[in-house]
Amino acid sequence: MPNYSKMFDLARNLYALPSYNSRYGRALMPLRYFFELTYRCNLQCPYCYVGEERNKQELSTEEWFKIIDQVPFYSFITLVGGEPLIRKDFIKILEKACKKTLSKVNVVSNGILINDEIIEAFIRTKMLLLSVSLDGYGKNHDLNRNKNGIFDKIMNNLDNLNSRKKRPMVDIKTIVLENNLDDLPKLFKLCDDKGFEFLSISFLRNNNLKQNSILHDSFIEEFNGNYPIKKYFDMEHFKEVYKEIESLQKRSNVRLRFSPKFENCPNTLSAIENFFNTSAETPINEIYEPCKFPFSNTFITPAGDMYPCLSMKMGNVRENTIKEIFNKPHYCCFRKNLKATKVFGACQMCCELDLKH
């Protein structure tokens, strides 16, 4: 299978270059848009960063349509939540996004609400990618999600989708927790057995300033703070587990991905081990390559607030267009400061960062 992740990263970095090199921090329209359709969810995961402002008035169907109309046809859209499928108008928004972007749409879901109607919409729209979060295998997943029986329900839903589709591709997303290390090879084998294209493994974030539903009105001191990398799991155990996955990977088409992007390093396991052994005094820009993410990506919350990645409000799409907000003075200033700093302290553990190697 082609390495779609590397191809997309290359395209995104190339697209970001003119904006990154802009003297005044101005930028082209974003290439990728993260539309947070709702903060409502049918689960209450203890490690989820979403949920502090679930009762804010959400954008209507028509308002989302107007936002999508502003997006260039070559863009990529990610529909996320909360749980995006909880919205009654989800299919309408999906159809609109796919029509505008020639189906370059990724839906991120916990998989519980995927039914026949949703599956038909996935197939009809030819959406690109479905990302489903599984934070363990079997009962361990249910334990981590505080709800019994949902792993089997999700598997039934994905089997139903799998029996009827060539597209979308499926990406299983999992977070490394203390109690699910032994589940990682099982999840890889599950992806292989079912023909899923990706297994994406993330590590717990160490601060609450990235993609956070509480946005700050201006740049705060904490964004440049020091957030040491926390090793919250047994590394020797992880190394055994990774070697098992590595063995399975040799005869599999499943693409293994990490957040941060350890798979781009010459030796993934060594990179992970070195990363979690990093001294607390090590400057963050000695760990990661300079970040170009806010030069080609943006987020819009359920209430229409627009932000770059760190939880800083840049404007609201009910008051201004995406193009106007993306080049407002304080958005440009944010990008200029990031370019000068290379990586902000609060970016530690960000899933979009490349490590130096």
Short mmCIF file of C-alpha atoms in Angstrom, two decimals:
data_model
loop_
_atom_site.label_atom_id
_atom_site.label_comp_id
_atom_site.label_asym_id
_atom_site.label_seq_id
_atom_site.Cartn_x
_atom_site.Cartn_y
_atom_site.Cartn_z
CA MET A 1 0.00 0.00 0.00
CA PRO A 2 1.33 3.48 -0.80
CA ASN A 3 2.46 5.47 2.21
CA TYR A 4 -0.43 7.93 2.18
CA SER A 5 0.67 9.48 5.48
CA LYS A 6 4.08 10.48 4.12
CA MET A 7 2.54 11.70 0.88
CA PHE A 8 0.08 13.90 2.77
CA ASP A 9 2.76 15.22 5.14
CA LEU A 10 4.94 16.11 2.16
CA ALA A 11 2.06 17.87 0.38
CA ARG A 12 1.10 19.76 3.53
CA ASN A 13 4.66 20.91 4.23
CA LEU A 14 5.14 22.04 0.64
CA TYR A 15 1.83 23.90 0.74
CA ALA A 16 2.86 25.61 3.99
CA LEU A 17 6.20 26.88 2.65
CA PRO A 18 5.03 30.14 1.00
CA SER A 19 3.10 31.06 4.15
CA TYR A 20 5.95 29.97 6.41
CA ASN A 21 8.34 32.20 4.49
CA SER A 22 6.00 35.19 4.56
CA ARG A 23 7.70 38.13 6.25
CA TYR A 24 4.51 39.30 7.94
CA GLY A 25 3.03 35.97 9.01
CA ARG A 26 0.28 36.08 6.39
CA ALA A 27 -0.84 32.78 4.93
CA LEU A 28 -2.73 31.13 2.09
CA MET A 29 -6.11 29.61 2.91
CA PRO A 30 -5.60 26.47 5.05
CA LEU A 31 -5.12 23.14 3.31
CA ARG A 32 -6.71 21.12 6.12
CA TYR A 33 -9.69 21.99 8.29
CA PHE A 34 -10.70 20.32 11.55
CA PHE A 35 -14.43 20.88 12.03
CA GLU A 36 -15.43 20.08 15.62
CA LEU A 37 -19.13 19.48 14.96
CA THR A 38 -20.05 18.98 18.62
CA TYR A 39 -18.53 18.51 22.06
CA ARG A 40 -21.39 16.19 23.01
CA CYS A 41 -20.46 12.53 23.34
CA ASN A 42 -22.05 9.20 24.22
CA LEU A 43 -18.99 8.27 26.32
CA GLN A 44 -17.10 9.88 29.19
CA CYS A 45 -13.48 8.80 28.81
CA PRO A 46 -11.39 9.98 31.79
CA TYR A 47 -8.43 11.10 29.63
CA CYS A 48 -10.43 12.99 27.00
CA TYR A 49 -9.58 16.69 26.59
CA VAL A 50 -13.06 17.61 25.26
CA GLY A 51 -16.07 18.38 27.36
CA GLU A 52 -15.65 21.53 29.39
CA GLU A 53 -18.05 23.56 27.24
CA ARG A 54 -20.52 21.02 25.88
CA ASN A 55 -23.52 23.30 26.42
CA LYS A 56 -22.41 26.18 24.17
CA GLN A 57 -24.76 26.85 21.28
CA GLU A 58 -23.61 24.78 18.31
CA LEU A 59 -23.42 25.96 14.73
CA SER A 60 -26.53 25.05 12.76
CA THR A 61 -26.59 22.91 9.63
CA GLU A 62 -26.82 26.04 7.47
CA GLU A 63 -23.93 27.67 9.29
CA TRP A 64 -21.71 24.63 8.66
CA PHE A 65 -22.79 24.70 5.01
CA LYS A 66 -21.69 28.35 4.73
CA ILE A 67 -18.34 27.44 6.30
CA ILE A 68 -17.80 24.55 3.89
CA ASP A 69 -18.65 26.84 0.96
CA GLN A 70 -15.60 28.95 1.92
CA VAL A 71 -13.19 26.02 1.72
CA PRO A 72 -11.12 25.52 -1.47
CA PHE A 73 -11.93 22.36 -3.45
CA TYR A 74 -8.41 21.00 -2.94
CA SER A 75 -8.78 21.06 0.86
CA PHE A 76 -8.95 18.18 3.34
CA ILE A 77 -11.66 18.22 6.01
CA THR A 78 -11.70 16.26 9.26
CA LEU A 79 -15.08 15.94 11.00
CA VAL A 80 -14.55 15.36 14.68
CA GLY A 81 -16.15 15.86 18.10
CA GLY A 82 -17.00 14.95 20.82
CA GLU A 83 -18.77 12.30 18.81
CA PRO A 84 -19.71 13.83 15.43
CA LEU A 85 -22.23 11.10 14.60
CA ILE A 86 -24.38 12.27 17.52
CA ARG A 87 -25.56 15.23 15.41
CA LYS A 88 -28.83 14.52 13.60
CA ASP A 89 -27.55 16.44 10.57
CA PHE A 90 -24.21 14.60 10.42
CA ILE A 91 -24.96 12.94 7.08
CA LYS A 92 -25.96 16.26 5.50
CA ILE A 93 -22.72 17.88 6.68
CA LEU A 94 -20.68 14.88 5.48
CA GLU A 95 -22.31 15.01 2.04
CA LYS A 96 -21.66 18.75 1.75
CA ALA A 97 -18.01 18.37 2.80
CA CYS A 98 -17.38 15.49 0.39
CA LYS A 99 -19.02 17.30 -2.51
CA LYS A 100 -16.89 20.41 -1.91
CA THR A 101 -13.54 18.62 -1.46
CA LEU A 102 -13.96 15.75 -3.95
CA SER A 103 -14.40 13.35 -0.99
CA LYS A 104 -11.17 14.28 0.82
CA VAL A 105 -12.89 13.89 4.19
CA ASN A 106 -11.82 12.09 7.36
CA VAL A 107 -14.40 11.25 10.05
CA VAL A 108 -13.17 10.58 13.60
CA SER A 109 -15.61 8.52 15.68
CA ASN A 110 -15.80 6.10 18.59
CA GLY A 111 -17.69 3.77 16.26
CA ILE A 112 -20.70 3.08 18.48
CA LEU A 113 -23.29 4.96 16.39
CA ILE A 114 -22.25 3.57 13.00
CA ASN A 115 -25.43 2.02 11.57
CA ASP A 116 -26.73 1.07 8.13
CA GLU A 117 -27.74 4.64 7.27
CA ILE A 118 -24.32 5.98 8.28
CA ILE A 119 -22.52 3.21 6.37
CA GLU A 120 -24.53 3.96 3.23
CA ALA A 121 -23.50 7.62 3.56
CA PHE A 122 -19.82 6.68 4.00
CA ILE A 123 -19.94 4.58 0.83
CA ARG A 124 -22.13 6.94 -1.22
CA THR A 125 -19.94 9.98 -0.54
CA LYS A 126 -16.69 8.03 -1.17
CA MET A 127 -15.18 9.74 1.88
CA LEU A 128 -11.47 9.12 2.24
CA LEU A 129 -10.90 7.85 5.78
CA LEU A 130 -12.78 6.67 8.86
CA SER A 131 -10.82 6.89 12.12
CA VAL A 132 -12.17 4.80 15.00
CA SER A 133 -10.75 5.04 18.50
CA LEU A 134 -10.11 1.79 20.41
CA ASP A 135 -8.15 2.17 23.63
CA GLY A 136 -7.74 -1.51 24.35
CA TYR A 137 -8.89 -4.91 23.13
CA GLY A 138 -12.17 -6.48 24.23
CA LYS A 139 -13.13 -5.86 27.85
CA ASN A 140 -10.06 -3.71 28.40
CA HIS A 141 -11.39 -1.20 25.87
CA ASP A 142 -14.76 -1.18 27.65
CA LEU A 143 -12.99 -0.63 30.99
CA ASN A 144 -11.03 2.35 29.65
CA ARG A 145 -14.19 3.81 28.11
CA ASN A 146 -16.36 3.24 31.21
CA LYS A 147 -19.03 1.33 29.29
CA ASN A 148 -19.58 -2.42 28.99
CA GLY A 149 -20.23 -4.20 25.71
CA ILE A 150 -19.14 -1.42 23.36
CA PHE A 151 -16.06 -3.17 21.92
CA ASP A 152 -18.21 -5.96 20.48
CA LYS A 153 -20.75 -3.43 19.19
CA ILE A 154 -18.03 -1.42 17.45
CA MET A 155 -16.60 -4.59 15.89
CA ASN A 156 -20.04 -5.57 14.57
CA ASN A 157 -20.45 -2.08 13.09
CA LEU A 158 -17.03 -2.19 11.42
CA ASP A 159 -17.65 -5.71 10.10
CA ASN A 160 -20.89 -4.44 8.57
CA LEU A 161 -19.00 -1.56 6.93
CA ASN A 162 -16.15 -3.79 5.83
CA SER A 163 -18.43 -6.25 4.06
CA ARG A 164 -19.83 -3.49 1.85
CA LYS A 165 -17.03 -1.06 1.04
CA LYS A 166 -13.85 -0.46 -0.86
CA ARG A 167 -13.69 3.00 0.63
CA PRO A 168 -13.35 4.65 3.13
CA MET A 169 -10.03 3.44 4.40
CA VAL A 170 -10.11 2.61 8.12
CA ASP A 171 -7.68 3.89 10.74
CA ILE A 172 -7.81 2.39 14.24
CA LYS A 173 -6.57 4.94 16.76
CA THR A 174 -5.36 3.93 20.21
CA ILE A 175 -3.76 5.68 23.17
CA VAL A 176 -0.97 3.96 25.11
CA LEU A 177 -2.17 3.46 28.69
CA GLU A 178 -0.62 1.59 31.59
CA ASN A 179 -3.20 -1.18 31.31
CA ASN A 180 -3.34 -1.73 27.54
CA LEU A 181 0.26 -2.40 26.44
CA ASP A 182 -0.44 -6.09 25.83
CA ASP A 183 -3.43 -5.12 23.70
CA LEU A 184 -1.34 -3.27 21.10
CA PRO A 185 -0.26 -6.42 19.17
CA LYS A 186 -3.86 -7.67 19.35
CA LEU A 187 -5.08 -4.42 17.83
CA PHE A 188 -2.47 -4.65 15.08
CA LYS A 189 -3.57 -8.22 14.32
CA LEU A 190 -7.19 -7.10 14.34
CA CYS A 191 -6.36 -4.46 11.72
CA ASP A 192 -4.52 -7.06 9.65
CA ASP A 193 -7.30 -9.66 9.88
CA LYS A 194 -10.01 -7.18 8.92
CA GLY A 195 -8.03 -5.41 6.21
CA PHE A 196 -7.90 -2.04 7.94
CA GLU A 197 -5.27 0.24 6.49
CA PHE A 198 -3.82 1.95 9.59
CA LEU A 199 -3.10 1.50 13.28
CA SER A 200 -2.26 4.86 14.86
CA ILE A 201 -0.70 4.80 18.33
CA SER A 202 -0.69 7.95 20.48
CA PHE A 203 0.81 8.79 23.85
CA LEU A 204 -1.00 10.77 26.54
CA ARG A 205 -0.51 14.53 26.29
CA ASN A 206 1.14 16.26 29.22
CA ASN A 207 -0.73 19.57 29.23
CA ASN A 208 -4.21 20.86 28.52
CA LEU A 209 -3.38 23.68 26.10
CA LYS A 210 -3.67 21.86 22.77
CA GLN A 211 -7.03 21.31 21.02
CA ASN A 212 -8.80 22.27 24.22
CA SER A 213 -12.44 23.35 24.29
CA ILE A 214 -11.62 26.28 26.61
CA LEU A 215 -9.96 28.91 24.42
CA HIS A 216 -7.91 31.89 25.60
CA ASP A 217 -8.46 35.35 24.12
CA SER A 218 -4.75 36.04 23.76
CA PHE A 219 -1.34 34.41 23.96
CA ILE A 220 -0.69 33.33 27.55
CA GLU A 221 2.56 32.73 29.37
CA GLU A 222 1.78 29.02 29.73
CA PHE A 223 2.13 28.48 25.97
CA ASN A 224 5.88 29.01 26.35
CA GLY A 225 6.07 27.00 29.57
CA ASN A 226 8.22 23.93 30.18
CA TYR A 227 6.31 20.65 30.01
CA PRO A 228 8.69 17.74 30.64
CA ILE A 229 8.01 14.46 28.89
CA LYS A 230 6.41 12.02 31.32
CA LYS A 231 7.16 8.30 31.05
CA TYR A 232 3.90 6.89 32.44
CA PHE A 233 4.32 3.26 31.31
CA ASP A 234 6.95 0.53 31.68
CA MET A 235 9.44 1.02 28.83
CA GLU A 236 10.84 -2.52 28.95
CA HIS A 237 7.33 -3.88 28.64
CA PHE A 238 6.62 -1.52 25.75
CA LYS A 239 9.80 -2.64 23.95
CA GLU A 240 8.67 -6.28 24.14
CA VAL A 241 5.25 -5.32 22.80
CA TYR A 242 6.70 -3.22 19.98
CA LYS A 243 9.00 -6.04 18.85
CA GLU A 244 5.94 -8.30 18.65
CA ILE A 245 4.17 -5.71 16.48
CA GLU A 246 7.31 -5.32 14.36
CA SER A 247 7.30 -9.06 13.72
CA LEU A 248 3.63 -8.97 12.69
CA GLN A 249 4.28 -5.96 10.47
CA LYS A 250 6.77 -7.84 8.28
CA ARG A 251 3.96 -9.88 6.74
CA SER A 252 1.22 -7.26 6.86
CA ASN A 253 -0.01 -4.33 4.78
CA VAL A 254 -1.16 -2.40 7.86
CA ARG A 255 0.59 0.94 8.14
CA LEU A 256 1.76 1.66 11.72
CA ARG A 257 1.72 5.33 12.73
CA PHE A 258 2.66 7.15 15.92
CA SER A 259 1.94 10.49 17.55
CA PRO A 260 4.39 12.21 17.69
CA LYS A 261 5.69 10.86 14.37
CA PHE A 262 8.27 8.32 15.54
CA GLU A 263 7.72 6.22 12.41
CA ASN A 264 9.63 8.84 10.39
CA CYS A 265 12.79 8.19 12.44
CA PRO A 266 15.42 5.69 11.18
CA ASN A 267 14.75 3.40 14.16
CA THR A 268 11.27 3.83 15.61
CA LEU A 269 11.81 1.92 18.85
CA SER A 270 15.09 3.66 19.65
CA ALA A 271 13.45 7.01 18.93
CA ILE A 272 10.60 6.26 21.35
CA GLU A 273 12.99 5.07 24.06
CA ASN A 274 15.27 8.10 23.65
CA PHE A 275 12.28 10.43 23.61
CA PHE A 276 10.93 9.22 26.95
CA ASN A 277 14.42 9.40 28.44
CA THR A 278 14.81 13.05 27.43
CA SER A 279 16.03 15.29 30.23
CA ALA A 280 13.47 17.74 31.63
CA GLU A 281 15.96 20.54 30.93
CA THR A 282 16.20 19.80 27.19
CA PRO A 283 14.75 22.73 25.17
CA ILE A 284 11.76 21.65 23.14
CA ASN A 285 13.24 22.96 19.87
CA GLU A 286 16.10 20.48 20.31
CA ILE A 287 13.58 17.63 20.31
CA TYR A 288 11.35 18.55 17.36
CA GLU A 289 11.69 19.97 13.88
CA PRO A 290 10.25 23.50 13.44
CA CYS A 291 6.47 23.36 13.34
CA LYS A 292 4.62 24.47 10.19
CA PHE A 293 1.21 23.13 11.22
CA PRO A 294 -0.62 26.46 11.85
CA PHE A 295 0.53 27.72 8.45
CA SER A 296 -1.72 25.24 6.62
CA ASN A 297 -4.25 23.93 9.17
CA THR A 298 -7.00 25.38 11.35
CA PHE A 299 -9.72 24.28 13.78
CA ILE A 300 -13.31 25.46 14.15
CA THR A 301 -15.22 24.66 17.35
CA PRO A 302 -18.93 23.73 17.60
CA ALA A 303 -19.68 27.36 18.51
CA GLY A 304 -17.73 28.73 15.53
CA ASP A 305 -14.55 29.83 17.28
CA MET A 306 -11.46 29.43 15.10
CA TYR A 307 -8.08 28.50 16.57
CA PRO A 308 -4.70 27.35 15.23
CA CYS A 309 -3.92 24.31 17.45
CA LEU A 310 -3.01 25.76 20.84
CA SER A 311 -6.15 26.89 22.66
CA MET A 312 -6.13 30.53 21.52
CA LYS A 313 -9.25 32.05 19.98
CA MET A 314 -8.52 33.90 16.73
CA GLY A 315 -12.06 34.85 15.76
CA ASN A 316 -15.51 33.42 15.14
CA VAL A 317 -16.93 32.34 11.79
CA ARG A 318 -20.30 33.82 12.74
CA GLU A 319 -18.64 37.24 12.59
CA ASN A 320 -15.92 36.89 9.93
CA THR A 321 -14.97 34.58 7.08
CA ILE A 322 -12.28 31.92 7.43
CA LYS A 323 -10.04 33.92 5.09
CA GLU A 324 -10.44 37.08 7.18
CA ILE A 325 -9.75 35.31 10.48
CA PHE A 326 -6.78 33.32 9.14
CA ASN A 327 -4.95 36.56 8.35
CA LYS A 328 -6.09 38.70 11.28
CA PRO A 329 -3.16 40.52 12.96
CA HIS A 330 -3.07 38.28 16.04
CA TYR A 331 -3.22 35.09 13.90
CA CYS A 332 -0.30 36.42 11.83
CA CYS A 333 1.51 37.35 15.04
CA PHE A 334 0.98 33.83 16.39
CA ARG A 335 2.57 32.34 13.28
CA LYS A 336 5.46 34.83 13.33
CA ASN A 337 6.17 34.01 16.98
CA LEU A 338 6.02 30.29 16.25
CA LYS A 339 8.45 30.63 13.37
CA ALA A 340 10.85 32.57 15.60
CA THR A 341 10.50 30.08 18.47
CA LYS A 342 10.28 27.02 16.15
CA VAL A 343 8.14 25.09 18.67
CA PHE A 344 6.18 26.41 21.66
CA GLY A 345 6.61 24.70 25.03
CA ALA A 346 2.94 23.73 25.16
CA CYS A 347 3.37 21.82 21.88
CA GLN A 348 5.10 19.02 23.79
CA MET A 349 3.69 15.61 22.72
CA CYS A 350 1.74 17.12 19.81
CA CYS A 351 0.66 14.48 17.30
CA GLU A 352 1.66 16.65 14.33
CA LEU A 353 5.32 17.18 15.25
CA ASP A 354 8.30 15.52 13.57
CA LEU A 355 11.23 14.58 15.77
CA LYS A 356 14.80 15.56 15.04
CA HIS A 357 16.96 12.59 14.13
#
